[in-house]
Structures are given as structure tokens and as C-alpha cells.
Coordinates of C-alpha atoms in Angstrom, one line a residue:
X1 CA 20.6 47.8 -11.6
X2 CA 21.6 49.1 -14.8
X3 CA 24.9 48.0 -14.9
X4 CA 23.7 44.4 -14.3
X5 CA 21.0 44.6 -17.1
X6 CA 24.5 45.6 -19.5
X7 CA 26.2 42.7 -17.9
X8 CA 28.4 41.4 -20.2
X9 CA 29.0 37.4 -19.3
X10 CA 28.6 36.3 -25.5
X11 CA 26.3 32.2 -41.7
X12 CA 24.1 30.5 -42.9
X13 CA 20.6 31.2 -43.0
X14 CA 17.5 29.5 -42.1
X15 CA 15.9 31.1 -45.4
X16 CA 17.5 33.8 -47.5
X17 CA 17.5 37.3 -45.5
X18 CA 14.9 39.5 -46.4
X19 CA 15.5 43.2 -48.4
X20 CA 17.8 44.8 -45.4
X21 CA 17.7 41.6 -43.6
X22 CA 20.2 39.3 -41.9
X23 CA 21.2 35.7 -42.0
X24 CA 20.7 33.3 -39.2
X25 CA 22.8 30.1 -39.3
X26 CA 23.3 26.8 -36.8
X27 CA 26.2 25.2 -34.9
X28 CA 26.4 21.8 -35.6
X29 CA 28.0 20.1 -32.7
X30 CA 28.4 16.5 -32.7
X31 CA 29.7 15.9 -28.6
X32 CA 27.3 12.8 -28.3
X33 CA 26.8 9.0 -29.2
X34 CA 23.3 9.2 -30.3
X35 CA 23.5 11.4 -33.1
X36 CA 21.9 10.8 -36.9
X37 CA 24.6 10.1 -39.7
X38 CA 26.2 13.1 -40.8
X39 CA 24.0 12.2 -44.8
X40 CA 20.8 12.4 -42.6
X41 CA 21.5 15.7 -41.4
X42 CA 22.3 17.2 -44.1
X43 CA 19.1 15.6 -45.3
X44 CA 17.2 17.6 -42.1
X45 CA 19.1 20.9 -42.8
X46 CA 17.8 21.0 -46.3
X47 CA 14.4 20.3 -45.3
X48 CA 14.3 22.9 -43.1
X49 CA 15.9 25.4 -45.2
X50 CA 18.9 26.0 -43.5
X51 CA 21.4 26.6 -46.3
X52 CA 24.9 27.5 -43.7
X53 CA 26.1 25.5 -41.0
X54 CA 29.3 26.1 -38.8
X55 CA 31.3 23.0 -37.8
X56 CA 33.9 22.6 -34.5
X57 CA 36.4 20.8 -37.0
X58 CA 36.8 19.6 -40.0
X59 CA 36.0 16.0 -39.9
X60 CA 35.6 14.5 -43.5
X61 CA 32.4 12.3 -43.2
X62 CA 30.4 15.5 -42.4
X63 CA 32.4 17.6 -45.2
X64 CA 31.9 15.0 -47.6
X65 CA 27.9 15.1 -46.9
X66 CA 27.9 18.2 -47.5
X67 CA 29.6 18.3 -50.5
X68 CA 27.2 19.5 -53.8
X69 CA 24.5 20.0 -51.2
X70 CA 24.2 24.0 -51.8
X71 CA 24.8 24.2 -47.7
X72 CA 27.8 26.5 -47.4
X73 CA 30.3 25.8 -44.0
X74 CA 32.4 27.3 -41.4
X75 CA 34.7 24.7 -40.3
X76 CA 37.2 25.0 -37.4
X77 CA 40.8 24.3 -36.2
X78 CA 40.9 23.5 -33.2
X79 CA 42.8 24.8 -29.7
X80 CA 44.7 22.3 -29.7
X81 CA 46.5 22.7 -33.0
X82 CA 47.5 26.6 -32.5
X83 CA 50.8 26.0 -31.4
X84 CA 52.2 23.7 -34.3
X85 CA 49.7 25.7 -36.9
X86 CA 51.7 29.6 -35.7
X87 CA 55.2 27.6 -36.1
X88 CA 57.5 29.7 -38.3
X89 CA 58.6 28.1 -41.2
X90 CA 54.1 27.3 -41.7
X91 CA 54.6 23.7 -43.0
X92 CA 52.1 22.6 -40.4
X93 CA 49.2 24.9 -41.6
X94 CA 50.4 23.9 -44.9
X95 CA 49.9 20.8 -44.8
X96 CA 46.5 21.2 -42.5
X97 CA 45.1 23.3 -45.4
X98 CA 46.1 20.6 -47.7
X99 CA 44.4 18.0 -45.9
X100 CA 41.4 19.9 -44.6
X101 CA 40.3 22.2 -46.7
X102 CA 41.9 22.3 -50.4
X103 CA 40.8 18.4 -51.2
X104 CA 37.1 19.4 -50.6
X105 CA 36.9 22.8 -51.4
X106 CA 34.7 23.7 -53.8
X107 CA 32.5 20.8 -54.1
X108 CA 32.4 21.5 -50.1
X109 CA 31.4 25.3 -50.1
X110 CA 34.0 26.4 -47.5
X111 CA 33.0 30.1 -46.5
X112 CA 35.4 30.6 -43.4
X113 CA 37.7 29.2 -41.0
X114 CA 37.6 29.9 -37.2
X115 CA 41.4 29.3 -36.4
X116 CA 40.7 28.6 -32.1
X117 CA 37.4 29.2 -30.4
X118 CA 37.3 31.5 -27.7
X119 CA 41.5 31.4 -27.0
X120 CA 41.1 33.5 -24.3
X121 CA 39.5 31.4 -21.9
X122 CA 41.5 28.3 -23.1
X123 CA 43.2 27.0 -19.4
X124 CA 46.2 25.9 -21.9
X125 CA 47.0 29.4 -22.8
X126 CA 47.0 29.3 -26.2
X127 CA 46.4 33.3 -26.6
X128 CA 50.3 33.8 -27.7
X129 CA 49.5 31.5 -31.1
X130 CA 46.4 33.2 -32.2
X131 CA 47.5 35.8 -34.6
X132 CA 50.2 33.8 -35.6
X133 CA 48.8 30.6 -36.8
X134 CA 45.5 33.0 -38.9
X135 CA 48.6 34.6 -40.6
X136 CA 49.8 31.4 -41.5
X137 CA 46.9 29.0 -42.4
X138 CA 45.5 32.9 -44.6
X139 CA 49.2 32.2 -46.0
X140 CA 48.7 28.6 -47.1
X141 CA 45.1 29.4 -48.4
X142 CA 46.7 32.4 -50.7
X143 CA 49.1 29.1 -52.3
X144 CA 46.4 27.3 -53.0
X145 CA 44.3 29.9 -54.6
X146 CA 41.4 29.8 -51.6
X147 CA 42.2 33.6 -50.6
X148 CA 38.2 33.7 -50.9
X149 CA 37.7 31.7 -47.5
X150 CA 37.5 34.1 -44.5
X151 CA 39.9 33.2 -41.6
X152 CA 38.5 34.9 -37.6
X153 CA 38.3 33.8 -34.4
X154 CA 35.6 33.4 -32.1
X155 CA 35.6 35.8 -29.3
X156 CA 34.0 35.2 -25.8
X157 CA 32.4 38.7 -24.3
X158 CA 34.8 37.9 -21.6
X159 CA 37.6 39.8 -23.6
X160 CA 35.9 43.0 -22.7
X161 CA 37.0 44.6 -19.2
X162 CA 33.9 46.8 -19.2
X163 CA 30.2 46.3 -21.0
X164 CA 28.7 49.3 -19.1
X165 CA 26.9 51.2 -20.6
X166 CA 27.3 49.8 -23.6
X167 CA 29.0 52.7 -25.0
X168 CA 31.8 52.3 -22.5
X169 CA 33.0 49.2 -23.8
X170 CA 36.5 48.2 -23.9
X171 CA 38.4 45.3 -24.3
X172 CA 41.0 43.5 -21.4
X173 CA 44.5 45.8 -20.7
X174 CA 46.5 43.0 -21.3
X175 CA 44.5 41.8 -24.6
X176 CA 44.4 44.8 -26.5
X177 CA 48.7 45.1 -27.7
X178 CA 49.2 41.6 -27.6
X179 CA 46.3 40.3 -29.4
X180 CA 43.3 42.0 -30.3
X181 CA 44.8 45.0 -32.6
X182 CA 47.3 42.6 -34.5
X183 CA 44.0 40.0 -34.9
X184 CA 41.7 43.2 -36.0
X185 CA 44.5 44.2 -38.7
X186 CA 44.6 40.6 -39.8
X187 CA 40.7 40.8 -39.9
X188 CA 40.5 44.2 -41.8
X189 CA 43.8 43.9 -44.2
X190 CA 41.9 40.3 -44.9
X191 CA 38.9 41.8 -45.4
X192 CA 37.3 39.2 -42.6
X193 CA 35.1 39.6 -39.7
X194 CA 35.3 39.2 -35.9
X195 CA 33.1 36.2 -34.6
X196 CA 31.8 36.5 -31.0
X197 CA 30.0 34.5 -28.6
X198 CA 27.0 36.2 -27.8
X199 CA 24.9 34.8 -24.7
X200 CA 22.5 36.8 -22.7
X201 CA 21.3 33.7 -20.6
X202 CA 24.4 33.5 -19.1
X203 CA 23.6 37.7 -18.0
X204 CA 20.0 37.0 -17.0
X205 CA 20.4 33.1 -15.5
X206 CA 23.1 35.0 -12.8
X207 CA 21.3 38.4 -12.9
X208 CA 17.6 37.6 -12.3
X209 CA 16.7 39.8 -10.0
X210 CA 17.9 43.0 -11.4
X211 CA 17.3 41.6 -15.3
X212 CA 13.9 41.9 -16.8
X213 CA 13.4 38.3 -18.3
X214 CA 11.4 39.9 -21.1
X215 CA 14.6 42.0 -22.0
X216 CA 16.6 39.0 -22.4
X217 CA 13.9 37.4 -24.2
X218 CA 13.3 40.0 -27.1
X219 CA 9.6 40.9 -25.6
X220 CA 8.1 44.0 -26.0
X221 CA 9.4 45.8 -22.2
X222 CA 7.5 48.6 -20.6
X223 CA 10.6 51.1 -21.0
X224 CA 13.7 50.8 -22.8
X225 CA 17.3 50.8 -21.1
X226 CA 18.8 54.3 -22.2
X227 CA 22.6 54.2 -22.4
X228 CA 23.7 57.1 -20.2
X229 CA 27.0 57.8 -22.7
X230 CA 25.1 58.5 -25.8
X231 CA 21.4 58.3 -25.3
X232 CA 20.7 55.1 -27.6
X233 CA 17.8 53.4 -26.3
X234 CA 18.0 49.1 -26.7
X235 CA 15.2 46.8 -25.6
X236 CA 16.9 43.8 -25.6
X237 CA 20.2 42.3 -23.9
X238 CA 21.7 40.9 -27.0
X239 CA 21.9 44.4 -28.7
X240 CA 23.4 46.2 -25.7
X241 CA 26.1 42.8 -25.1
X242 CA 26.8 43.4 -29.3
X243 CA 27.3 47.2 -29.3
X244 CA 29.7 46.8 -26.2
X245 CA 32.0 45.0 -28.6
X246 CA 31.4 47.4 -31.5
X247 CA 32.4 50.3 -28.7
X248 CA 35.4 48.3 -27.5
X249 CA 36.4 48.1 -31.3
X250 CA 36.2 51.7 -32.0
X251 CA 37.7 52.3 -29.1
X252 CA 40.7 50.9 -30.5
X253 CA 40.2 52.7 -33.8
X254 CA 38.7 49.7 -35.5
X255 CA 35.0 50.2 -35.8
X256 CA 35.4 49.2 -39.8
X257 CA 35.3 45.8 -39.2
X258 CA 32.5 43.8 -39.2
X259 CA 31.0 41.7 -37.0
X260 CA 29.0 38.0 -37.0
X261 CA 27.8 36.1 -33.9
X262 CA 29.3 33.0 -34.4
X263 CA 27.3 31.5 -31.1
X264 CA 23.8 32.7 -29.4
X265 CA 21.4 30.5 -27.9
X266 CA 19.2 29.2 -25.0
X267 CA 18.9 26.1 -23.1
X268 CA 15.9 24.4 -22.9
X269 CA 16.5 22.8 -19.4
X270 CA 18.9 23.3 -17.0
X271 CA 19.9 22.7 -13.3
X272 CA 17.8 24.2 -10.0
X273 CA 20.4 27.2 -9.9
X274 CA 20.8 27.6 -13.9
X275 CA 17.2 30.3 -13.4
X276 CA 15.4 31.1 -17.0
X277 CA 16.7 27.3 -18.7
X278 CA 13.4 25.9 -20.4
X279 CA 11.9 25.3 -23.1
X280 CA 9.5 28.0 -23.7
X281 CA 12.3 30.6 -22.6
X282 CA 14.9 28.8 -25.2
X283 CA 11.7 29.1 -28.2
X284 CA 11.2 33.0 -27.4
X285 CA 15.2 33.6 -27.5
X286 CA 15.8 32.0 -30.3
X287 CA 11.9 32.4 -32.3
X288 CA 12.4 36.3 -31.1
X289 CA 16.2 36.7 -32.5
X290 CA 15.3 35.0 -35.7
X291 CA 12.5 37.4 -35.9
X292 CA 14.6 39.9 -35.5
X293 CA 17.8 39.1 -37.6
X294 CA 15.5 38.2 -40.7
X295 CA 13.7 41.3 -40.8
X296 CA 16.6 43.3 -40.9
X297 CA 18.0 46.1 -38.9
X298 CA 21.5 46.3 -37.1
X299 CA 22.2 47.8 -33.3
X300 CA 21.9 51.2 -32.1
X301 CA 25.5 51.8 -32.1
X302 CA 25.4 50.6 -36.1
X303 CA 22.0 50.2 -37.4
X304 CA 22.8 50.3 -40.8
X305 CA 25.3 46.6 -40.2
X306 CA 22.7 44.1 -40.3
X307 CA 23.0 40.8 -38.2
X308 CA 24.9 37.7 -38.8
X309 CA 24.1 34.7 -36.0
X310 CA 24.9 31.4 -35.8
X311 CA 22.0 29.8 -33.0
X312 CA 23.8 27.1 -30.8
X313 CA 23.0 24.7 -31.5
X314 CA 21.9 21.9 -33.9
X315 CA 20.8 19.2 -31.7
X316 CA 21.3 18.1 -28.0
X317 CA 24.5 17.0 -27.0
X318 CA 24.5 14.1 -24.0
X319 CA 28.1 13.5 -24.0
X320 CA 28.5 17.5 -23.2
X321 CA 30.4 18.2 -19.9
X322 CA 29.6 20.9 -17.0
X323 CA 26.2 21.9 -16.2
X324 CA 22.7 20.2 -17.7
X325 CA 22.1 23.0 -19.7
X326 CA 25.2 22.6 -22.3
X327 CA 23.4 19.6 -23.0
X328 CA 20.0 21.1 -23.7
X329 CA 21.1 24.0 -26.7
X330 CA 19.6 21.8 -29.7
X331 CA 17.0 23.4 -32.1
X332 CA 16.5 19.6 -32.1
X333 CA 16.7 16.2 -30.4
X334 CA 18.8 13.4 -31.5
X335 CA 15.7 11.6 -33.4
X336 CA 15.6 14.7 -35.3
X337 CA 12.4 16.7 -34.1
X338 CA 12.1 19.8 -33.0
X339 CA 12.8 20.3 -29.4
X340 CA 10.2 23.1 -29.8
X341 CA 8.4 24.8 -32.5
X342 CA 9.3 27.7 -33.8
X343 CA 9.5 29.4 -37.2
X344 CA 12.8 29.1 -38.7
X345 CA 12.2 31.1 -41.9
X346 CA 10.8 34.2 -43.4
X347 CA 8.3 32.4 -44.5
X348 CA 7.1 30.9 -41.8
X349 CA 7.4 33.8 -39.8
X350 CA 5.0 35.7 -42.6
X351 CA 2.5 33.0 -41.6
X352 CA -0.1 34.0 -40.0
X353 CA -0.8 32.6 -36.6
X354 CA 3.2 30.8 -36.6
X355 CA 3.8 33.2 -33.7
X356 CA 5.8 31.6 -30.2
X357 CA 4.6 34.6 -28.3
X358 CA 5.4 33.2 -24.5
X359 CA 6.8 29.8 -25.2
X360 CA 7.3 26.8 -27.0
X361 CA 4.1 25.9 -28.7
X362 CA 2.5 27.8 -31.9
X363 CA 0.1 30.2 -30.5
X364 CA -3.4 30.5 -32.4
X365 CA -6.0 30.8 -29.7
X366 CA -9.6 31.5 -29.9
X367 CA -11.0 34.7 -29.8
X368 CA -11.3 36.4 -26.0
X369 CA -15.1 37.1 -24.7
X370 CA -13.9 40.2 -23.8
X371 CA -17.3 42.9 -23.0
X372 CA -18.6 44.5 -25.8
X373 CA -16.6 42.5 -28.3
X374 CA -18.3 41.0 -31.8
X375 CA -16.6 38.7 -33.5
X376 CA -16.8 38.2 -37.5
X377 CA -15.7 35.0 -39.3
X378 CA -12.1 36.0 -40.8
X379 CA -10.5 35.2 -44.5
X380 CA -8.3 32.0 -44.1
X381 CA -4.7 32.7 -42.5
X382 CA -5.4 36.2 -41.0
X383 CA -4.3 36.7 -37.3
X384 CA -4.9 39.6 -35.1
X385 CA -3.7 41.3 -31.9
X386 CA -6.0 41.6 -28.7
X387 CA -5.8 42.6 -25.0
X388 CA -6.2 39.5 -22.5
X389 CA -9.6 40.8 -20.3
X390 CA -7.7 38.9 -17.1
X391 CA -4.3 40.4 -17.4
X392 CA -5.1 43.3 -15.1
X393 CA -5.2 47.0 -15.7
X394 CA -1.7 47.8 -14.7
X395 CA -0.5 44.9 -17.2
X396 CA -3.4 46.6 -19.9
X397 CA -2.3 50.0 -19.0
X398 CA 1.6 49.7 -19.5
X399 CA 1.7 47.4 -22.6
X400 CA -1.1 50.3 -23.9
X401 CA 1.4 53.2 -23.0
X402 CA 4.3 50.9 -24.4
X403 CA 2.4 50.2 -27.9
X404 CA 1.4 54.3 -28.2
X405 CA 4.8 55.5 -27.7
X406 CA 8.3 53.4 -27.8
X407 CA 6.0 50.9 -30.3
X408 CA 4.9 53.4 -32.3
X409 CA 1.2 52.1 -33.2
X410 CA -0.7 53.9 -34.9
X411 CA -2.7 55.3 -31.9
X412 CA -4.7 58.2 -33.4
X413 CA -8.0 56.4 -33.8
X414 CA -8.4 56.0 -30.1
X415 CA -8.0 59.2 -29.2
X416 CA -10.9 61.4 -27.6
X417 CA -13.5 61.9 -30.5
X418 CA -11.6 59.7 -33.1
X419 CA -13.7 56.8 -34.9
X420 CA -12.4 54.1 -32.2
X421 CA -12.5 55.9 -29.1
X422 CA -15.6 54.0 -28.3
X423 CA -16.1 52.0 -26.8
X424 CA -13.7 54.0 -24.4
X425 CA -12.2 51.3 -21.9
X426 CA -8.8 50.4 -21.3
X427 CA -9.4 47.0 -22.7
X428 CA -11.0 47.8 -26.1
X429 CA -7.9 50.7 -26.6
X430 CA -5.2 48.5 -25.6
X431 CA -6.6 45.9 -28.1
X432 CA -6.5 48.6 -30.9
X433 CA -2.9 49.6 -30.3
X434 CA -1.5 45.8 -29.2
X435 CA -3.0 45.1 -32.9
X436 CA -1.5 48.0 -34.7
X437 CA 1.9 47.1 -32.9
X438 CA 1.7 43.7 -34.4
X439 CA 0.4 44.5 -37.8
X440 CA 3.2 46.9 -38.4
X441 CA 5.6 44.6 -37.1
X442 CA 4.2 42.2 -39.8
X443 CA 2.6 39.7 -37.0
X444 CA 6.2 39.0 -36.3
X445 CA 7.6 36.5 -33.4
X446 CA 7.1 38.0 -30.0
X447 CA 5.1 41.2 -31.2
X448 CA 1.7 40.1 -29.2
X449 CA 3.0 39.3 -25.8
X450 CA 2.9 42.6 -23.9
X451 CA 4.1 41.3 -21.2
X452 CA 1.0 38.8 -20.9
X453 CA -1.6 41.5 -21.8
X454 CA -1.6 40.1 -24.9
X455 CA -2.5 37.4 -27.3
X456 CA -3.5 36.2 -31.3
X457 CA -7.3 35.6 -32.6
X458 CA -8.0 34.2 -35.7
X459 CA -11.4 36.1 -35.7
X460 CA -11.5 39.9 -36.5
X461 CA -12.2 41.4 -33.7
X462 CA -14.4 44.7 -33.2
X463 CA -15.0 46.8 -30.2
X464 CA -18.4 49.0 -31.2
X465 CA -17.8 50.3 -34.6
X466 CA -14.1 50.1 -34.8
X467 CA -12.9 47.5 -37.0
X468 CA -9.3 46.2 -36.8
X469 CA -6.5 46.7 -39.5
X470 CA -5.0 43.5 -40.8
X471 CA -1.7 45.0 -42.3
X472 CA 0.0 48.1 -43.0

């Protein structure tokens, strides 16, 4: 079971990263007929406040929107193009770096280049012109004076040969000479990053039954997965796929270079076999991992690198090949609303009652009528943490034991004599903890779930004498 739930199958933020925080960006794909002008997107991105986007390619009505728009882009060169761009004598990279990036540079704030996208996996076999064509288009950006611009390559997880336990990763025998130290030399000599493709649907959609759905989701779990090589603990999937690839990159002596998720996300519908594609799993993926990018933090195996992502993707894409669920990613649908609503930025995360706790609508219920519960009227915006009455006392119980030992609430005042110990039933001390749990996680996305023992009032609630903390 545990080597299932390690299963590996894998800049521009939605508001500026808090102290120690990350930055979360979106994919803007554009596979589809039904999609708003490139001017009106940019128009949505600013609204939202999404300030980086990463393009497929560089196509020069959406570089010219964005031009002066203070949104900063990732563009691409695509598969196709490796072979003529790693040619020898570079005129061909030349020329593309002429054409595609130098003529709208800076007006266009250009931050990187992904030379391929996941080479790997290409059927072509294009892995042979990888490092060579980064050398040469990095070449062509040092003669035009654009050294600044990053140059990677998106990496699938499928480069690894071996994800479990995470710190047993290690990259493909047959990729490790021939391409991935020369491209992780290129990356640290260049002072770039590695981009990786980072999708634990993919893990938990053909691993349901020995994946907890709440691990892959960013909920709260009952008991953490221990890795048995170093005794880090992770409670999510995405952390344990991530720290595989940090592993396999120390492994080959490069753990100095950094890392961004150039691609994460959830479907929000999918085919009969395609298990955990919908739209209230897709809101908790991606409402929990913006949570928990923003508020900073890195991995286990480096917890002092905070996280880049890029969330796949913008909108829906109907002219999308393969499966229905690559063309259900979108944040949003074609007309340009949400496809469900979740917080996407510190701000609204910081809002009280903006939580998507077990799905795709903003959760502020009323209080429970829980026995021996009083309810006073609460200052405007304030949002608390209580047990669910009809969850059940093993549900009450574990989410209790979670909250008072991996969560780390604040658990004193229910002890035996302390000033909330009465009333003494499960219910009214699993409300105190859930509540300290999400206060101290500053009533963050996905912190008053529980597993379903859980949910948000907007009245303070008070068991006996006990009254409830509102921050920390």
C-alpha cells in the first residue's frame, strides 16, 4: 500500500507570495475554437490578480496583449523545433530568438523559456536535441543581451525509475548520462531551474483503492505517510511526488538546483474509469495547493525552498485530444467564469468564511444545534471551526486525535480539570481542537474538513463556559 500512495505517475502568482511564501501561476492553453481574444484575457488575468502566465508557444497576438500589462510570461518552443534549434552552426535558434523573443522583450516581460515539454515521452524521440538546442537558444539570448531570461525544460515524473519512498528516488538508467546531468549543469552553470510536471490525480485516479483521496487532496489525514529511508513525515501526495525528484537530483549530486512545478492540476470531469475527476475534487486540489504554496513552506526533503506552481490550466480546452478529462483542467470556462469557486489570492484566502473545505462552493454554513451549544451573534467576517454532531464518533474521535497531535492545536484547555474540559463529550472537545487547528492555520483552505467531522460557523460558538479563540 505504501508504495502505491508514493506512486509516482507529475511563475506567476495569483497575488504576491506572502513573507516565506510561494508563487502560484496558470497555464494558458489555447487547444480550442471557443476561446476569448487573447486582449480579453489578459483583461481576466488582471482582474483576478494573476500577474504570471506560462504559454505553450510564442504566438504574437497573445505576446503582444500582454505587452505593458505588468503580467510576466513563460513562453515555449515547441517539440517540434528541437532538432533544427540543437543544429550546430545555431543559426536556427538565432533566428527563433530574433523572431520570438528579442522583438517583444521587454515591453513583453519574458521570464523563461521552456525549450520542449516533457521530451521524454515525445513518440518522435526528440530526447537526443534537448541539451543541445538550451545551449544554443541560452547562446543566442547572451547576443542579444537577454542572458536574464531562464531557459529549462519541463520534466514529466515519468523520468524517474523509482518514487518509493520518496527518499529513494532516482531518475531512468538510460536518462541520467545522456541527458539529465548535462541538462542539470546547463540549469546550475545558468543559474536556471528544473520545471516538472507534477500530477497526483493521475497517482490517485489509477490507485484508488490503496490511496487516501484526502491525501491527494491536501485534507487534513488521520496519520501521515512516514518515509521509511529517513523518517520525514508528508500528508499529501504532491509533496512526496516533489521530494522524489529532489532525491533523484541529489542523487546525482545536484540537489543545488532549484525546482518550479511548471504543471499541477485537477480535472473537473472526467470519463466512468478516470475515478476522483469532478469538480469539487478539482476545487480542493487546486483551493488546498494554493493554500498551501501562498502560505509558504517547502517539502520535507527541503523545507526551507518554497514552492513555485503553475495550476493547469487557464480555461477548458474542447479541441483537447485523449480522455474527457484533458478537456476539463480550466480554473475557467470559455465565457470566462469560474468553473468553481475558489480563492485565488492571499487575500481571499485571509477572508473569512472563503474556505472550499469539501468542494466546489464557498462554504459558510449556519451554526450546528449541536447539545449544549450557545450561540452568540459574532463581529462581521469572523468564522470558526466546529465538529459536525452526525459525523459519528469514530470520524469525531480521529479528526480529535489528528488536531491534538500531528495538528498541533492547542489542546491544553480540554484536558481533565482545564477551563474547557466541560462540557466533557467528544463532540464539544473535538470542536475546541478542530477550531484551534484552523485558527492557527489562519482559517486557511481545507483546514475544517476533518475528514467530514468538520465544518465553518459564522456564530461563536460555546460549549458551557468555554469560549472559542478567533486567531492566534
Amino acid at each position: 500500500m505504501a508504495i502505491l500512495i508514493f506512486a509516482v505517475l507529475f511563475l506567476l502568482s495569483f497575488s504576491s507570495p506572502s513573507e516565506g511564501g510561494g508563487s502560484v501561476a496558470v497555464n494558458y492553453g489555447r487547444i480550442a475554437n471557443d476561446l476569448p481574444q487573447p486582449a480579453q484575457v489578459v483583461e481576466l488575468l488582471k482582474a483576478q490578480g494573476i500577474n504570471k502566465v506560462k504559454l505553450f508557444d510564442t504566438d504574437s497576438t497573445v505576446l503582444t496583449a500582454l505587452a505593458n500589462s505588468g503580467i510576466s510570461v513563460v513562453v515555449a518552443l515547441p517539440n517540434e523545433l528541437l532538432s533544427s534549434a540543437a543544429a550546430s552552426d545555431g543559426s536556427f535558434s538565432e533566428k527563433w530568438v530574433q523572431t520570438n523573443i528579442a522583438q517583444y522583450h521587454p515591453s513583453t516581460q519574458i521570464e523563461a523559456i521552456a525549450v520542449g515539454n516533457e521530451v521524454f515521452v515525445d513518440p518522435n524521440n526528440t530526447t537526443q536535441f534537448l541539451v543541445p538546442a538550451m545551449n544554443n537558444v541560452y547562446q543566442s539570448l547572451v547576443k542579444h543581451n537577454l542572458s536574464s531570461i531562464k531557459i529549462s525544460s519541463p520534466v514529466a515524473l515519468s523520468a524517474l525509475n523509482s518514487s518509493y519512498p520518496p527518499s529513494a528516488g532516482v531518475f531512468k538508467p538510460e536518462l541520467i548520462e545522456t541527458v539529465m546531468k548535462p541538462m542539470l549543469e546547463f540549469l546550475r552553470k545558468t543559474s536556471s531551474y528544473l520545471m516538472v510536471n507534477v500530477y497526483p490525480f493521475f497517482a490517485y485516479s489509477a490507485n484508488s483503492d490503496d490511496i487516501s483521496l484526502d491525501y491527494a487532496l491536501f485534507k487534513p489525514v488521520n496519520a501521515n505517510v512516514v518515509d521509511p529511508g529517513n523518517g520525514l513525515s508528508y500528508s499529501n501526495l504532491f509533496e512526496a511526488q516533489l521530494d522524489a525528484v529532489y532525491a533523484a537530483m541529489s542523487n546525482i549530486q545536484y540537489n543545488d538546483v532549484p525546482v518550479v512545478v511548471t504543471e499541477t492540476g485537477w480535472p473537473s470531469k472526467g470519463d466512468e474509469n478516470e475515478i476522483g475527476a469532478s469538480a469539487d475534487n478539482a476545487a480542493a486540489y487546486n483551493g488546498n495547493l494554493i493554500k498551501r504554496v501562498l502560505t509558504g513552506g517547502g517539502t520535507p526533503l527541503r523545507p526551507n525552498e518554497s514552492l513555485s506552481v503553475y495550476i493547469f490550466a487557464l480555461f477548458n480546452e474542447n479541441q483537447k485530444t485523449g480522455p474527457t478529462s484533458e478537456r476539463n483542467y480550466g480554473l475557467f470556462y470559455p465565457n470566462k467564469e469560474q468553473v468553481y469557486n475558489i480563492p485565488l489570492t492571499m487575500e481571499a484566502l485571509r477572508a473569512a468564511g472563503s474556505t472550499p473545505i469539501n468542494g466546489s462552493k464557498v462554504q459558510v454554513t449556519s451554526p450546528p444545534t449541536a447539545s449544549g451549544e450557545v450561540t452568540t451573534t459574532a463581529a462581521e467576517g469572523q468564522t470558526w471551526c466546529v465538529a459536525n454532531g452526525e459525523a459519528g464518533t469514530e470520524k469525531l474521535q480521529a479528526g480529535l486525535d489528528y488536531a491534538c497531535g500531528q495538528g498541533g492545536a492547542d489542546c491544553r484547555p480540554i484536558q481533565e480539570g482545564a477551563t474547557c474540559y466541560n462540557p466533557n463529550t467528544l463532540e464539544a472537545h473535538a470542536s475546541y481542537a478542530f477550531n484551534s487547528y484552523y485558527q492557527k492555520n489562519t482559517r486557511g483552505t481545507g483546514t475544517c474538513n476533518f475528514g467530514g467531522a468538520a465544518h465553518v460557523v459564522t456564530q461563536t460558538p460555546k460549549f458551557g463556559n468555554c469560549e472559542f479563540p478567533t486567531g492566534y
